[in-house]
Structures are given as C-alpha cells and as structure tokens.
PDB file of N, CA and C in Angstrom:
ATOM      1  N   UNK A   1       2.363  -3.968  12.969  1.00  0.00           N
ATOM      2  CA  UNK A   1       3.243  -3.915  11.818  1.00  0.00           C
ATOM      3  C   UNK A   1       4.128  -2.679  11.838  1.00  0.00           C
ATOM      4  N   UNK A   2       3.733  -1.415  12.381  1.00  0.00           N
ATOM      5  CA  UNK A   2       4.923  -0.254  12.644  1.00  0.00           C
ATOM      6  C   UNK A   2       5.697  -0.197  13.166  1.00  0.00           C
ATOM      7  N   UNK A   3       5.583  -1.170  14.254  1.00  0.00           N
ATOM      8  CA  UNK A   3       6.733  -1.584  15.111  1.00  0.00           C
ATOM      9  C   UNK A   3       8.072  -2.434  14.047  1.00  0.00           C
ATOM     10  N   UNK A   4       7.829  -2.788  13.096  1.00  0.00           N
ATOM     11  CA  UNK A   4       8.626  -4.007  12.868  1.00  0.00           C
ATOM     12  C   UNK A   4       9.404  -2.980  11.787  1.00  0.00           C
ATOM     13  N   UNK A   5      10.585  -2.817  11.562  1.00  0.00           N
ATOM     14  CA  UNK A   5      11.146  -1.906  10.452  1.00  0.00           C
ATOM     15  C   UNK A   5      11.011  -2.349   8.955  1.00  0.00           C
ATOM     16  N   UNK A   6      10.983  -1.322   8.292  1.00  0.00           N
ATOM     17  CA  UNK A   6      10.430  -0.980   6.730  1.00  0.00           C
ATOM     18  C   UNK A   6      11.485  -1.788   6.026  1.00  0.00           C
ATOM     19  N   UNK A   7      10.478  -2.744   5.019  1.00  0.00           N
ATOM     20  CA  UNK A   7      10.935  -3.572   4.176  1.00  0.00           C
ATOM     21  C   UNK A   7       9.977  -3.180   3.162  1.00  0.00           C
ATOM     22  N   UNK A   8      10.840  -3.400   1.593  1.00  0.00           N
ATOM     23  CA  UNK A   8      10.182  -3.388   0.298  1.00  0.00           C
ATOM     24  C   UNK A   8       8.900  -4.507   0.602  1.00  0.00           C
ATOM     25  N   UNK A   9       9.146  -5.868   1.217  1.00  0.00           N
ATOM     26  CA  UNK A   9       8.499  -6.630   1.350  1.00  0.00           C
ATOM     27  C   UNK A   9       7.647  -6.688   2.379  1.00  0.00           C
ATOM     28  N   UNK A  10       7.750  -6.220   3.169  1.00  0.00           N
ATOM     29  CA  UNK A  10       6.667  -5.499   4.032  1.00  0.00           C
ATOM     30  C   UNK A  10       6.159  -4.801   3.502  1.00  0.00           C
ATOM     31  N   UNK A  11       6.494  -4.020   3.134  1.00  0.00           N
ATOM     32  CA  UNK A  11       5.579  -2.468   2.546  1.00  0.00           C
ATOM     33  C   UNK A  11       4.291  -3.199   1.685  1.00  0.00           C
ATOM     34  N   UNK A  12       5.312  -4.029   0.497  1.00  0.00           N
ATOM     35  CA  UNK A  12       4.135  -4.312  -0.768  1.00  0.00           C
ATOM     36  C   UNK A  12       3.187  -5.449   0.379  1.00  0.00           C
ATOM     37  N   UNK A  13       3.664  -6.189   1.171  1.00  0.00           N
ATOM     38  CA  UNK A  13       2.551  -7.347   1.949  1.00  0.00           C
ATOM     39  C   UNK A  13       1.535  -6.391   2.268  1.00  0.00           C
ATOM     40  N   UNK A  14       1.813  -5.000   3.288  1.00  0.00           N
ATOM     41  CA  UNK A  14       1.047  -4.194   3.560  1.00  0.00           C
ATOM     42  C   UNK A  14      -0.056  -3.395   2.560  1.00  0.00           C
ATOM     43  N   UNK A  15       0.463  -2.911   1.736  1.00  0.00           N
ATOM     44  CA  UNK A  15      -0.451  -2.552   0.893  1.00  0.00           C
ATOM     45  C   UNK A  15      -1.146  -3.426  -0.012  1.00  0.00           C
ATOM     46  N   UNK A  16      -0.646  -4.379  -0.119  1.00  0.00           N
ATOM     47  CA  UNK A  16      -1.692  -5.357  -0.898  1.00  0.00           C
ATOM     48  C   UNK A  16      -2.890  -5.900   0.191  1.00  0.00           C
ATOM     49  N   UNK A  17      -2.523  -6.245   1.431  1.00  0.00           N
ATOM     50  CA  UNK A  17      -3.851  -5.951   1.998  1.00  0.00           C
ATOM     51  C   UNK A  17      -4.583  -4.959   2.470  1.00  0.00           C
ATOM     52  N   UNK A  18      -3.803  -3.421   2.460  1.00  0.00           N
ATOM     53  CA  UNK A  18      -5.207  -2.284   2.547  1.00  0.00           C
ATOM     54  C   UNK A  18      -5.721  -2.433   1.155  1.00  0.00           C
ATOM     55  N   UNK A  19      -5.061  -2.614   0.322  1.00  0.00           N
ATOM     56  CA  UNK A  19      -6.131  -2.559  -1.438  1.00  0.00           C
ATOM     57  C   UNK A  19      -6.916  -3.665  -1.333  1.00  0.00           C
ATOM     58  N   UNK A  20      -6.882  -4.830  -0.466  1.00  0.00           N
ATOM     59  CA  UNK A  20      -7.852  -5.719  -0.541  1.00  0.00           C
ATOM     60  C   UNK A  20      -8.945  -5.339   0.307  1.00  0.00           C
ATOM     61  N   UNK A  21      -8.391  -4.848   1.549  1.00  0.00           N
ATOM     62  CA  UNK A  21      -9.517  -4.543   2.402  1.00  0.00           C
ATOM     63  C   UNK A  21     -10.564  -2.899   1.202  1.00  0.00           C
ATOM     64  N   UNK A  22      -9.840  -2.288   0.528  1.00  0.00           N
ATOM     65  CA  UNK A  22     -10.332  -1.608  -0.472  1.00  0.00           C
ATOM     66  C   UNK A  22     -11.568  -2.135  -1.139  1.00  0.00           C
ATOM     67  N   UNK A  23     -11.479  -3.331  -1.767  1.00  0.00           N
ATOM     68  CA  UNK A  23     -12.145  -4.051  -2.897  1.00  0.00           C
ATOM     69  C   UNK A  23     -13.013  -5.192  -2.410  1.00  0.00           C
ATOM     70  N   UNK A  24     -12.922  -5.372  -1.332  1.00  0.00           N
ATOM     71  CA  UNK A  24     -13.748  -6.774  -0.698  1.00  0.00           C
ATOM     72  C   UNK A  24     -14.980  -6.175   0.183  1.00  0.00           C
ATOM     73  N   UNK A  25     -15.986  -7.051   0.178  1.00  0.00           N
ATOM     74  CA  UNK A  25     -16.777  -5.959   1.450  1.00  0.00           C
ATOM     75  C   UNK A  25     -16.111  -6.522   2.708  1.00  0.00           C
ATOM     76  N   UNK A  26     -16.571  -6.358   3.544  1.00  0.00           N
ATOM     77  CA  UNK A  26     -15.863  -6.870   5.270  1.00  0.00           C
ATOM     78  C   UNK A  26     -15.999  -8.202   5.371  1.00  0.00           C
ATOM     79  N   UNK A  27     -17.380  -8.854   5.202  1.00  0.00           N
ATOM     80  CA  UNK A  27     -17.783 -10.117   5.072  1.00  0.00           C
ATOM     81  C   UNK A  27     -16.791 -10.987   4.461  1.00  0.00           C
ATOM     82  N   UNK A  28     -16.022 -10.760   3.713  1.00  0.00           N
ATOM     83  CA  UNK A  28     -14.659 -11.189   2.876  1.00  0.00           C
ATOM     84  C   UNK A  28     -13.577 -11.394   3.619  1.00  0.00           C
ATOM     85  N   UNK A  29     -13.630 -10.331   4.676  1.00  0.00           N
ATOM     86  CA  UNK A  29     -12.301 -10.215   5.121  1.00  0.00           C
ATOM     87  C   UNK A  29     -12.777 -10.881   7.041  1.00  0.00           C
ATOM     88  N   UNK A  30     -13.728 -10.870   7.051  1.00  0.00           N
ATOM     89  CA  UNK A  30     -14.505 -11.499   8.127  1.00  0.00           C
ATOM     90  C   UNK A  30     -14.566 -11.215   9.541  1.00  0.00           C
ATOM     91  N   UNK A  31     -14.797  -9.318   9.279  1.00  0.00           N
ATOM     92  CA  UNK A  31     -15.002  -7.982   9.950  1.00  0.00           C
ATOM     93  C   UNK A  31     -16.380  -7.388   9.539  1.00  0.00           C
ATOM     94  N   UNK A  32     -16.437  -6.616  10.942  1.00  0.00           N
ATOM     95  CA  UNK A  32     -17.405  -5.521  10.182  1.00  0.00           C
ATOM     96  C   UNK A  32     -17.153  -4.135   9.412  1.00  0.00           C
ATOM     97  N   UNK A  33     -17.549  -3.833   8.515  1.00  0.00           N
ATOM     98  CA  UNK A  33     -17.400  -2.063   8.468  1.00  0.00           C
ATOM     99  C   UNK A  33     -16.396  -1.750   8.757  1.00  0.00           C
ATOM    100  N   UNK A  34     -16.944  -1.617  10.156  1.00  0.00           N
ATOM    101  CA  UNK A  34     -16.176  -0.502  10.967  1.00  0.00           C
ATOM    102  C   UNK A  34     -14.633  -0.917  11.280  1.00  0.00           C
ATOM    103  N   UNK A  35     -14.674  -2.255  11.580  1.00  0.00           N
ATOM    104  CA  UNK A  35     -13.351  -3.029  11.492  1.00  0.00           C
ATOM    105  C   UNK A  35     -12.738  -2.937  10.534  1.00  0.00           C
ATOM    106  N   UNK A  36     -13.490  -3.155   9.142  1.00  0.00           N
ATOM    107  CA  UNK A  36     -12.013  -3.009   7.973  1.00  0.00           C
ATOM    108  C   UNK A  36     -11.588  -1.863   7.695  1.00  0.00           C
ATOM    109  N   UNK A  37     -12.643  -1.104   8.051  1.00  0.00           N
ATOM    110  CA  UNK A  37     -12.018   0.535   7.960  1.00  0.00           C
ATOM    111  C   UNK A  37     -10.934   1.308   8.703  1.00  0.00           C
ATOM    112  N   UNK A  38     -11.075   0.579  10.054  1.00  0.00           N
ATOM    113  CA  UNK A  38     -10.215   0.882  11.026  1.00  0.00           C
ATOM    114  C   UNK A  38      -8.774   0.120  10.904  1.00  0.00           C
ATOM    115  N   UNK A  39      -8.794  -1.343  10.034  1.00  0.00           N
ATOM    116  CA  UNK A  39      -7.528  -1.887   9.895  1.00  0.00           C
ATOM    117  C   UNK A  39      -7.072  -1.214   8.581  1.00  0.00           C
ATOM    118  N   UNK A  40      -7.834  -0.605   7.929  1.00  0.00           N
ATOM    119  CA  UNK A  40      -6.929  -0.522   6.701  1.00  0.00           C
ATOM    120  C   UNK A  40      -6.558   1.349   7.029  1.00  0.00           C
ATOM    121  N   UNK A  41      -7.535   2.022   7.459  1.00  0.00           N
ATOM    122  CA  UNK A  41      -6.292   3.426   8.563  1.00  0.00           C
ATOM    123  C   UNK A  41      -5.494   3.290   9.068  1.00  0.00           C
ATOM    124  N   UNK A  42      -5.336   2.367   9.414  1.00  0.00           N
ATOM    125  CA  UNK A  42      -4.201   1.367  10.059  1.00  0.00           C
ATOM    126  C   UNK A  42      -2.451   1.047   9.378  1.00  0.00           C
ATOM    127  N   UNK A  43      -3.268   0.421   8.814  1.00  0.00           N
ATOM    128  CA  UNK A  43      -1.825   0.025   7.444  1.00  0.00           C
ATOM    129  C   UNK A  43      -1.742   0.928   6.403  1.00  0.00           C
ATOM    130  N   UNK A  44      -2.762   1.909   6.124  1.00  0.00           N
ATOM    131  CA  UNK A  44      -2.242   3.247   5.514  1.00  0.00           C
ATOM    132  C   UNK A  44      -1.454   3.412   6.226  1.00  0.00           C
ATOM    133  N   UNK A  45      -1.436   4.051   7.911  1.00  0.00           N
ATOM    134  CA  UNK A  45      -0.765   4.785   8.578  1.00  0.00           C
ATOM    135  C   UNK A  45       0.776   4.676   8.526  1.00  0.00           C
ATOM    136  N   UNK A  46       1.017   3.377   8.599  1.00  0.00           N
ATOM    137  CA  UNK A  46       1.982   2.991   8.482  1.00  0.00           C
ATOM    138  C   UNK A  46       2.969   3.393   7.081  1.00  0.00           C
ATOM    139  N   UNK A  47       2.508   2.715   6.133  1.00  0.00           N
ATOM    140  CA  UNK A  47       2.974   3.304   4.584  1.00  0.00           C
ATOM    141  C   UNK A  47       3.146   4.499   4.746  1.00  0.00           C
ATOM    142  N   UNK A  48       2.393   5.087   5.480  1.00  0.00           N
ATOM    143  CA  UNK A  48       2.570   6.684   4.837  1.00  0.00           C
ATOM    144  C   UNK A  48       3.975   7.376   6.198  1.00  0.00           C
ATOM    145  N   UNK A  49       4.684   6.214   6.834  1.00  0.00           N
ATOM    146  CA  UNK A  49       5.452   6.741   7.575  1.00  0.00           C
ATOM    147  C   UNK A  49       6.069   7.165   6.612  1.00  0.00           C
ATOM    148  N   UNK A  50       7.122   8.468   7.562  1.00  0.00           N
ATOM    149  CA  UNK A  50       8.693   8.907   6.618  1.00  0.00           C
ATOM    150  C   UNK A  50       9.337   7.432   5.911  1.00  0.00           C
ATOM    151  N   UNK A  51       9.482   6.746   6.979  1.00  0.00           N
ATOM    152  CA  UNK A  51      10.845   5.690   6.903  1.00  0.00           C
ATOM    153  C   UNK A  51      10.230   4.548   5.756  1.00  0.00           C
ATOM    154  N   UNK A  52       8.971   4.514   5.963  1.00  0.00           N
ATOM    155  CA  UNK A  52       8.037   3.145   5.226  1.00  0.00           C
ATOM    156  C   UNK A  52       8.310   3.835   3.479  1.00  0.00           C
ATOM    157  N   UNK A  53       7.985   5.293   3.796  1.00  0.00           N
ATOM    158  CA  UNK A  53       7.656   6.262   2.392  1.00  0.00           C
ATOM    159  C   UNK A  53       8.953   6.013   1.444  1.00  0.00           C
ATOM    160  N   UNK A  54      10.168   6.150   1.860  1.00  0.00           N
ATOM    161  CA  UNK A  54      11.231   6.289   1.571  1.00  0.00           C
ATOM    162  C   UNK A  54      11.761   5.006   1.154  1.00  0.00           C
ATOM    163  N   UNK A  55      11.551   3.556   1.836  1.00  0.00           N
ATOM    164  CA  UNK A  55      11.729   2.568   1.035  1.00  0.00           C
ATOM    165  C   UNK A  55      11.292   2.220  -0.130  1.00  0.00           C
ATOM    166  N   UNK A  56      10.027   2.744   0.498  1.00  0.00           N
ATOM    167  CA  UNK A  56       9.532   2.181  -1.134  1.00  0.00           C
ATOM    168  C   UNK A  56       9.811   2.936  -2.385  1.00  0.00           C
ATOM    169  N   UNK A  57      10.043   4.437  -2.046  1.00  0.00           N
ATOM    170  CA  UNK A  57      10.621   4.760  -3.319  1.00  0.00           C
ATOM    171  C   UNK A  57      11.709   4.385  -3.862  1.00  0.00           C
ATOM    172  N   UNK A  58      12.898   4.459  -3.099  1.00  0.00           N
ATOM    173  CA  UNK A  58      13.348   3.394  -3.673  1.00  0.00           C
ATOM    174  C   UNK A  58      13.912   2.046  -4.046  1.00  0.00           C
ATOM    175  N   UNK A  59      12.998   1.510  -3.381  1.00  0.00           N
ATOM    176  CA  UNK A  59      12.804   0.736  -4.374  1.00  0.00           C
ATOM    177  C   UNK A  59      11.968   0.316  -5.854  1.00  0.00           C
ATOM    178  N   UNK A  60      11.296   1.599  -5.826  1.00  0.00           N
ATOM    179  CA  UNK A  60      11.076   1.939  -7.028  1.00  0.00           C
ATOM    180  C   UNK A  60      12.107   2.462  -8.235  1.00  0.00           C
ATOM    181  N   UNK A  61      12.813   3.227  -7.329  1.00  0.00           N
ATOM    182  CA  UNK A  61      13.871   3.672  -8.055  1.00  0.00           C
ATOM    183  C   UNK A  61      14.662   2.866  -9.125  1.00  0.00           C
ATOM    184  N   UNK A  62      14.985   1.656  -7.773  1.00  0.00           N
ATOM    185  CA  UNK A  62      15.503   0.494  -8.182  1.00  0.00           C
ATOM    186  C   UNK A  62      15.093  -0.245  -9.199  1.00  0.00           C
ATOM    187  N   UNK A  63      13.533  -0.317  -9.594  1.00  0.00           N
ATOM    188  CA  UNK A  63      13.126  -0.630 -10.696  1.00  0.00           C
ATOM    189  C   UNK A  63      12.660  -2.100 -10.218  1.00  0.00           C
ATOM    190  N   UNK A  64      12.183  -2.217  -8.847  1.00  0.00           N
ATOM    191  CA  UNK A  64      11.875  -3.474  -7.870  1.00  0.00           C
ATOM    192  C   UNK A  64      10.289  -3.832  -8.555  1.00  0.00           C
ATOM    193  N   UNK A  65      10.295  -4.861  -9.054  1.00  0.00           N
ATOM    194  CA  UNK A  65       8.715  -4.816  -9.787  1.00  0.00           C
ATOM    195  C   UNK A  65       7.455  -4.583  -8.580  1.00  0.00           C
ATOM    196  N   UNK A  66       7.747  -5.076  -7.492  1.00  0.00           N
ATOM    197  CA  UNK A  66       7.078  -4.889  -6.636  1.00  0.00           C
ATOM    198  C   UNK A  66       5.982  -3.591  -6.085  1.00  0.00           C
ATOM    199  N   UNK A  67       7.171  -2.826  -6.532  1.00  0.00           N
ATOM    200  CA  UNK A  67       6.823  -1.312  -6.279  1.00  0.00           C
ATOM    201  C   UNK A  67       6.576  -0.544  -7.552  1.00  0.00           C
ATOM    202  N   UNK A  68       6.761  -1.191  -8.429  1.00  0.00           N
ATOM    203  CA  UNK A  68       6.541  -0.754 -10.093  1.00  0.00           C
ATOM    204  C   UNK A  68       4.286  -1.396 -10.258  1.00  0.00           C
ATOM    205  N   UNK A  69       4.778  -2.561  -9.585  1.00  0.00           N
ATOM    206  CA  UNK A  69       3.325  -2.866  -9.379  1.00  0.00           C
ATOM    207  C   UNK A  69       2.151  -1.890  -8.402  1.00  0.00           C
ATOM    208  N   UNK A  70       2.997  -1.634  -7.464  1.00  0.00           N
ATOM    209  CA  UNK A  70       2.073  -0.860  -6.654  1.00  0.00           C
ATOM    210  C   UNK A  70       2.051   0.246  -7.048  1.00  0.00           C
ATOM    211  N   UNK A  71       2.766   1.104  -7.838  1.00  0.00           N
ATOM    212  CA  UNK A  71       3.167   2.404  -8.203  1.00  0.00           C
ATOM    213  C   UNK A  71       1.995   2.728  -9.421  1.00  0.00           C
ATOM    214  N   UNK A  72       2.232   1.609 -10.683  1.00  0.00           N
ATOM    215  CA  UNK A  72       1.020   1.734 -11.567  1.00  0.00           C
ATOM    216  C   UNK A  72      -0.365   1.443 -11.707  1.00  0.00           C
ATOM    217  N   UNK A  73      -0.289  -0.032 -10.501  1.00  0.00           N
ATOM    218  CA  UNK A  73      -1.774  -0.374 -10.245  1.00  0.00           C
ATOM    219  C   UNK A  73      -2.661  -0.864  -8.793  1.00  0.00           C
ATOM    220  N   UNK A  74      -2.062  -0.313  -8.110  1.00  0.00           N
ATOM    221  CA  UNK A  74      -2.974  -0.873  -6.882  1.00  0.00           C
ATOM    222  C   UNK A  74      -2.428   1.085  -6.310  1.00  0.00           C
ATOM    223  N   UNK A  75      -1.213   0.999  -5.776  1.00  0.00           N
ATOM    224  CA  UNK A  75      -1.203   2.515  -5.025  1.00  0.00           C
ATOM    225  C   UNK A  75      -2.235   3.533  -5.618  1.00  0.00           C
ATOM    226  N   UNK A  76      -2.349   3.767  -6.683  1.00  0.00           N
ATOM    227  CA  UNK A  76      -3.128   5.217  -7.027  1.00  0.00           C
ATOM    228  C   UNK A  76      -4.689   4.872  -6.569  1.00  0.00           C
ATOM    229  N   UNK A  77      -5.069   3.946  -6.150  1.00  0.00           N
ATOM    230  CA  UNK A  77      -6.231   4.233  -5.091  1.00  0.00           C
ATOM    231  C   UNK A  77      -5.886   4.184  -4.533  1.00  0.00           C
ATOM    232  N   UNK A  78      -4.430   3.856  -3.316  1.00  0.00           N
ATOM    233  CA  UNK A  78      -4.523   3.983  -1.727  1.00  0.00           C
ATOM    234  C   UNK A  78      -4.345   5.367  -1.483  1.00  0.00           C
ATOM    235  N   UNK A  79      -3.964   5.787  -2.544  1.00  0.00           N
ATOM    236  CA  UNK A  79      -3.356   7.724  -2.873  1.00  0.00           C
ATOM    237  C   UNK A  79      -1.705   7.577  -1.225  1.00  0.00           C
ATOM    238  N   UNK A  80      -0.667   6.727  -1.606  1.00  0.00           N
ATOM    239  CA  UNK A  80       0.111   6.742  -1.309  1.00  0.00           C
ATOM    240  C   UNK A  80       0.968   7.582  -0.877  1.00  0.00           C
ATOM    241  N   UNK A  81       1.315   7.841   0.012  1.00  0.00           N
ATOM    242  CA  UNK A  81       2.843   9.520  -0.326  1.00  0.00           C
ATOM    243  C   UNK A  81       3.441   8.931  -1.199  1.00  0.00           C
ATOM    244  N   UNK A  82       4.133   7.297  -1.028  1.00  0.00           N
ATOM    245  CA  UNK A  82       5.024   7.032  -1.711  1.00  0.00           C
ATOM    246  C   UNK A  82       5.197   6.923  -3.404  1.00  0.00           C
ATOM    247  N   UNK A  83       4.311   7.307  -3.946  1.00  0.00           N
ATOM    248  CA  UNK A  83       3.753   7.225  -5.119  1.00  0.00           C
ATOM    249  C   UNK A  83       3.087   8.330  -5.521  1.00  0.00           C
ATOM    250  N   UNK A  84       2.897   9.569  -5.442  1.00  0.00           N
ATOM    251  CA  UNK A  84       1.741  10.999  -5.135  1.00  0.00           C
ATOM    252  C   UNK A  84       1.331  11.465  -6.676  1.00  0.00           C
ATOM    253  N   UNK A  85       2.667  10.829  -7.681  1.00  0.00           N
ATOM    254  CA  UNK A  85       2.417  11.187  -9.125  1.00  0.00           C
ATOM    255  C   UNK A  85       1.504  10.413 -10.106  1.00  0.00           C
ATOM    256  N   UNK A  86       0.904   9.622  -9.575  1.00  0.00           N
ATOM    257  CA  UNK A  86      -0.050   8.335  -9.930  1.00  0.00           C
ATOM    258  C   UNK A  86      -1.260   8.522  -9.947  1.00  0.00           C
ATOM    259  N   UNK A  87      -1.963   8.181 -10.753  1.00  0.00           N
ATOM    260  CA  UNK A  87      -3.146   8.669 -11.139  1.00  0.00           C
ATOM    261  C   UNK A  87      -4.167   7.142 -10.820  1.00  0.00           C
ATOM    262  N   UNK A  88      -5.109   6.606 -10.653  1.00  0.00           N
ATOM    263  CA  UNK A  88      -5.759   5.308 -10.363  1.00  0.00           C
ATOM    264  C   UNK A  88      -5.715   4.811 -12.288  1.00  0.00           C
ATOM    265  N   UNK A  89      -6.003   3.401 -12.272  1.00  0.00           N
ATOM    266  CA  UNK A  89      -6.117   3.099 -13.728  1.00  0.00           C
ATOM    267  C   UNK A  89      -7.645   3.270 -13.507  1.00  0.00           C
ATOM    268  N   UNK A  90      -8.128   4.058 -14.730  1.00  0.00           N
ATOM    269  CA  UNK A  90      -9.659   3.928 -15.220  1.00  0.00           C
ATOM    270  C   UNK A  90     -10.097   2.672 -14.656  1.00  0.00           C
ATOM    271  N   UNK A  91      -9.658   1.146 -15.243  1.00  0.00           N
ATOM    272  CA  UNK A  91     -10.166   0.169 -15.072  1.00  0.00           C
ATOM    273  C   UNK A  91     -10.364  -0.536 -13.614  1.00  0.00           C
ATOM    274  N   UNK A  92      -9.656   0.227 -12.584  1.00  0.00           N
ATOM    275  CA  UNK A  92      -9.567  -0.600 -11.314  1.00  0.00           C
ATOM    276  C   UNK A  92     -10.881   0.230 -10.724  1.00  0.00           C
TER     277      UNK A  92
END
C-alpha cells in the first residue's frame, strides 16, 4: 500500500483496517498475534508518512467527513501524526 500514492480514500481504507486489526483478536482477522501486529505496524507506517500525513489533513481541513470521522473517533487510538490534537473517546 506505500507504494501506491496518498489518497483521502486510501488513507481512511487504511486506517479503518489498522483500527480493526486494533479491536478484533487475530482469529477475526484470520492471523496470528504476531501477524496482526506486524500488519497493522505496517499500515501505521504508512499513515504516518510525510505525504500520507499531509493528505489527510487536509482533507480535514476540507471538512471531508471521512477524516472528520477518523479525526474524532477511530484516529485517537491509532495516535496518528495526522491528527496529534485528539484525545481517544472515553467510550471506544
């Protein structure tokens, strides 16, 4: 996926599956452990490029719900660059 250049829609595809690999055990995702841990360092890595970082802000900027979604409720557990002012919701 780093290979392929930074899209709003990439980005959010990407992080919606490290927050899943987050919340599921492996058995879910139909890895071990060590595997989902290693794919979702993975697709952090990526997000947290310069170029990945920078789309998504803005398209936050932009007011892209996409990133309004990831910004208030899924990013503040991936602890994002692109997002760094975000706090997790209590409830997640």
């Amino acid at each position: 996926m780093g290979l392929l250049s930074p899209t709003i829609e990439r980005y959010f595809t990407i992080a919606l599956l490290a927050q899943h690999l987050t919340t599921e055990p492996p058995e879910a995702a139909g890895c071990t452990a060590a595997q989902q841990e290693a794919l979702q360092e993975t697709y952090l890595e990526v997000l947290d490029q310069e170029e990945w970082t920078q789309v998504a802000r803005a398209g936050f900027v932009e007011d892209d719900n996409r990133m309004r979604l990831l910004a208030d409720h899924r990013a503040p557990q991936l602890r994002l660059r692109a997002f760094p002012d975000r706090e997790p919701d209590a409830e997640e």
